């Protein structure tokens, strides 16, 4: 493999030397534009936040272990559930989906990187900047304490004079920018950079789900961003959007938040659906059942996701017509979700099932998500919702949907793709224990909470009095959270052991799997594919291994192969690393502080740095180098 | 902006252009939220001044006209670049920058006039929602002006040809979008008040 | 005229620009010179139609979406449709406006339809309530703990000394009317706007301190009317303008209204300003009820 560098002299590289393909060490990670490295950094960061949020939830549960407990003060308790919610939703599970997408989208569609590699790096660094800014609140006067949806007017300056809320608003504003940038990037990649022969209807289901997710992000984040801006304006510049004394309507925040918030649920869960749709066929040795139904149900979930937001607001008085309309749409959205469940079960039906850890998680996902879905239909009944809204029933419901659904789905994907990410195999033996502990722990935490909610225990209370009959169920629930925490620690231990061991090398295709990413070494080389892949159908790698299943005319296949050969003549161009995405994020990061602490000087400096770095970025050009693959070393 | 793959592509749309259109689709939701907020708060201010007291339709019509004409010059700049007429391209781009700046000038004048009349961000809901909506639009225009200035300078430091069309095309799409958003704001915020 | 189909000639751009300029001028004329007459509903339709035409012209010709890839059109149309549909739906939910009734104090636009707080629910179920008009909207959130207090109080009072309006006159003798404690409790409903010490909120809610005493001096019955029937519109207090809506509190009992007024007139600086204070009695309230005024009438009768 030979590498030739193509250096560019420009504005940017006069200031900071642009790293090239020989750069090693920390600088190469800070400036990387490689989708695999960024994907791994996304996954590492999201797992760290996942662990943090799990510890926070254990603290919450410890406070609730017995009545009248004083382990956490009410103020700390408020901060704790806010941190837990925000971390889980915005900093752990959603970036986990982005991380999977980052690593896998180019590999699964046969591309060599995302369409805009530096934009991708910016998306990652601005997410880290937002997360860091958000968490720095702990050291700078107290974390936000208004819950993960930060209802106005709890966030108003008069109700919440500390800086905590500012950190929430600006932290999520920055992280949201990154999410939007990455979403646009991934959409362009999927549309423009598929390998020859990969028509839309031959894309792996994971890619379909990611594509739909990214469109959801595209349309869901703007209302939220505007709502954040409005609160920032209220708090820092004295506008009146959510000041009831001046006619401001806090209900507007709820609308804008949930117009974003409900699609957000699908943003979190659809990539997990995609991962499951890869795992189950691979371990059932059958193609995915009902591929077009899966695609269309994904699309209709995405579409309907924008038409159900007000079911979070049944108790705010929408009027009978509003409640009726949103109750009906909420019932309807259960239909495509149900179709997906049936398809997964149909895929397993009659297949040769191998119960690997990944498959166990996938089955656990189906069971758990069905339970979350059924309670979801229950709370969609607006009259029932009036009774159980803001009770522990709701807590149980959305943890079954998001925690049990999305998280178990991602765990299945994590065990499935870990060999491809790292080139090492996780231990299947330990994996079984991890699965057992997490699944049992999860259900022990949340199943009793259904009953607590129906008995009338409100969510977000710091403690409860003795004698309401809450004691036993709360104790069980808390013990369950410790079981899940042990499972998480065991997983962390197994990852560390695996990464340090020398003899757990993963083969290219450990699972006898179906899609393109398994056709290349584990971990993949920097340029991903030696030659442009030729896609001959759904599950193209499976067809390559087992040509008897091919269903494509000789002529079409040779035309596709010709296109791929043609494409190879252009050589393999890799984009150059760059400092500017990082520096742009740093400028926005400190710019956030300048708004929080009203520091105009810092704001001006950072605005200057922002304008400069964006220009340096634009004029730097793609840069990069060419990779030439020797004929012998090409395919291993 | 960059195109990394020189080989096979599964669509014939250039990446930057596709990115810009996707961004604009997303921007629709941004302005949708802002205009939605403005409409929800319309008529709910507890104290004056109210829109009818302040809006000056002749003035706003002129600034609308200026922005429309900048859009026209923008499309001409793109046309000249395609024809490789660099001098005309520069002249047209310069015109867009000037017209954009005039629009911003009108907006600064309007804001300071309104503030003088007692409408501040902190005065009432109309002030809050009006300034945030039109301010966001103004920031969009300002970014567009900066972007075009950068492109204009670029055309002096390195030869620009019709190959660079896509970069100008993307900037132009952005500029026209800012223009159509103003068409909506002009109607929904300004004109409706006087019917 | 150049007809270069492939790249598009410059002439089409010039024509479009002129066309856009003319449309803008027509819009201007419709508003400024009222070409279609003043208040003609056709004006609004024409304006919206013209804007849509302008919008489409810029998109299809300047942004050359007309000849471009259909995918781009699909994306952009999706964004537009989503934005339009979602925010129209959202605005509609505000127009239906029962939101306001459930968590807010009752406002002017539903005064006539209910007299008792229990009827609130029925009013909500009736659904469609369009705002009475601009500028009059008040949106007041009662703090939850305060409303709880009120509620528990009224439960207690239902079978103690204070009884419902219908049979109050005979059972409560004037001298036995003990308004001190009742007035203070009832004032919890007022303090969310007028504030605990009667200072009010500039621009929105007038002060009660001093102001109420002055009104008492000029027209003793006016205060009863304002509380019982509400007050809507712009008023002037000490040279400051207040524009908001005071809800009608007619659903309170006679005792509560009398007690809260007595409480206000005998609190803060008011005792120094009020001339010849004579406590309101429940009977005073009852006789005012018969007037059956609207909140606009109260404004007209303001001394």
GROMACS .gro file of C-alpha atoms in nm, chain B residues 1-82:
model
   82
  637UNK     CA    1  -1.692   2.226   0.103
  638UNK     CA    2  -1.559   1.915  -0.046
  639UNK     CA    3  -1.626   1.626  -0.270
  640UNK     CA    4  -1.414   1.335  -0.160
  641UNK     CA    5  -1.508   1.073  -0.409
  642UNK     CA    6  -1.391   1.125  -0.762
  643UNK     CA    7  -1.523   0.792  -0.868
  644UNK     CA    8  -1.870   0.649  -0.903
  645UNK     CA    9  -2.160   0.850  -0.765
  646UNK     CA   10  -2.512   0.725  -0.710
  647UNK     CA   11  -2.674   1.060  -0.786
  648UNK     CA   12  -2.589   1.333  -1.032
  649UNK     CA   13  -2.643   1.616  -0.785
  650UNK     CA   14  -2.329   1.786  -0.660
  651UNK     CA   15  -2.275   1.735  -0.289
  652UNK     CA   16  -2.262   2.102  -0.183
  653UNK     CA   17  -2.583   2.173  -0.369
  654UNK     CA   18  -2.760   1.876  -0.215
  655UNK     CA   19  -2.635   1.982   0.127
  656UNK     CA   20  -2.764   2.334   0.076
  657UNK     CA   21  -3.109   2.219  -0.029
  658UNK     CA   22  -3.130   1.989   0.270
  659UNK     CA   23  -3.021   2.275   0.492
  660UNK     CA   24  -3.286   2.498   0.340
  661UNK     CA   25  -3.552   2.235   0.406
  662UNK     CA   26  -3.440   2.239   0.767
  663UNK     CA   27  -3.433   2.618   0.770
  664UNK     CA   28  -3.801   2.614   0.673
  665UNK     CA   29  -3.867   2.460   1.012
  666UNK     CA   30  -3.650   2.724   1.184
  667UNK     CA   31  -3.846   3.008   1.033
  668UNK     CA   32  -4.169   2.812   1.071
  669UNK     CA   33  -4.110   2.804   1.447
  670UNK     CA   34  -4.029   3.174   1.460
  671UNK     CA   35  -4.325   3.281   1.248
  672UNK     CA   36  -4.548   3.039   1.440
  673UNK     CA   37  -4.439   3.200   1.765
  674UNK     CA   38  -4.504   3.545   1.623
  675UNK     CA   39  -4.853   3.449   1.510
  676UNK     CA   40  -4.941   3.280   1.836
  677UNK     CA   41  -4.836   3.591   2.027
  678UNK     CA   42  -5.000   3.826   1.782
  679UNK     CA   43  -5.250   4.046   1.964
  680UNK     CA   44  -5.151   3.915   2.303
  681UNK     CA   45  -4.924   4.198   2.411
  682UNK     CA   46  -5.048   4.351   2.732
  683UNK     CA   47  -4.901   4.695   2.671
  684UNK     CA   48  -4.818   4.900   2.363
  685UNK     CA   49  -4.676   4.993   2.126
  686UNK     CA   50  -4.866   4.768   1.889
  687UNK     CA   51  -4.780   4.679   1.529
  688UNK     CA   52  -5.023   4.928   1.375
  689UNK     CA   53  -4.860   5.211   1.569
  690UNK     CA   54  -4.517   5.140   1.427
  691UNK     CA   55  -4.512   4.965   1.092
  692UNK     CA   56  -4.430   5.188   0.801
  693UNK     CA   57  -4.553   5.007   0.491
  694UNK     CA   58  -4.389   5.234   0.228
  695UNK     CA   59  -4.049   5.193   0.395
  696UNK     CA   60  -4.083   4.816   0.430
  697UNK     CA   61  -4.202   4.790   0.070
  698UNK     CA   62  -3.884   4.963  -0.042
  699UNK     CA   63  -3.664   4.728   0.157
  700UNK     CA   64  -3.861   4.431   0.022
  701UNK     CA   65  -3.804   4.565  -0.325
  702UNK     CA   66  -3.431   4.604  -0.254
  703UNK     CA   67  -3.406   4.244  -0.141
  704UNK     CA   68  -3.597   4.119  -0.446
  705UNK     CA   69  -3.365   4.309  -0.676
  706UNK     CA   70  -3.061   4.171  -0.495
  707UNK     CA   71  -3.201   3.828  -0.574
  708UNK     CA   72  -3.220   3.928  -0.938
  709UNK     CA   73  -2.858   4.046  -0.937
  710UNK     CA   74  -2.759   3.723  -0.765
  711UNK     CA   75  -2.908   3.514  -1.041
  712UNK     CA   76  -2.735   3.737  -1.297
  713UNK     CA   77  -2.400   3.688  -1.119
  714UNK     CA   78  -2.444   3.314  -1.152
  715UNK     CA   79  -2.542   3.355  -1.515
  716UNK     CA   80  -2.226   3.556  -1.594
  717UNK     CA   81  -2.002   3.310  -1.412
  718UNK     CA   82  -2.149   3.029  -1.621
   0.00000   0.00000   0.00000
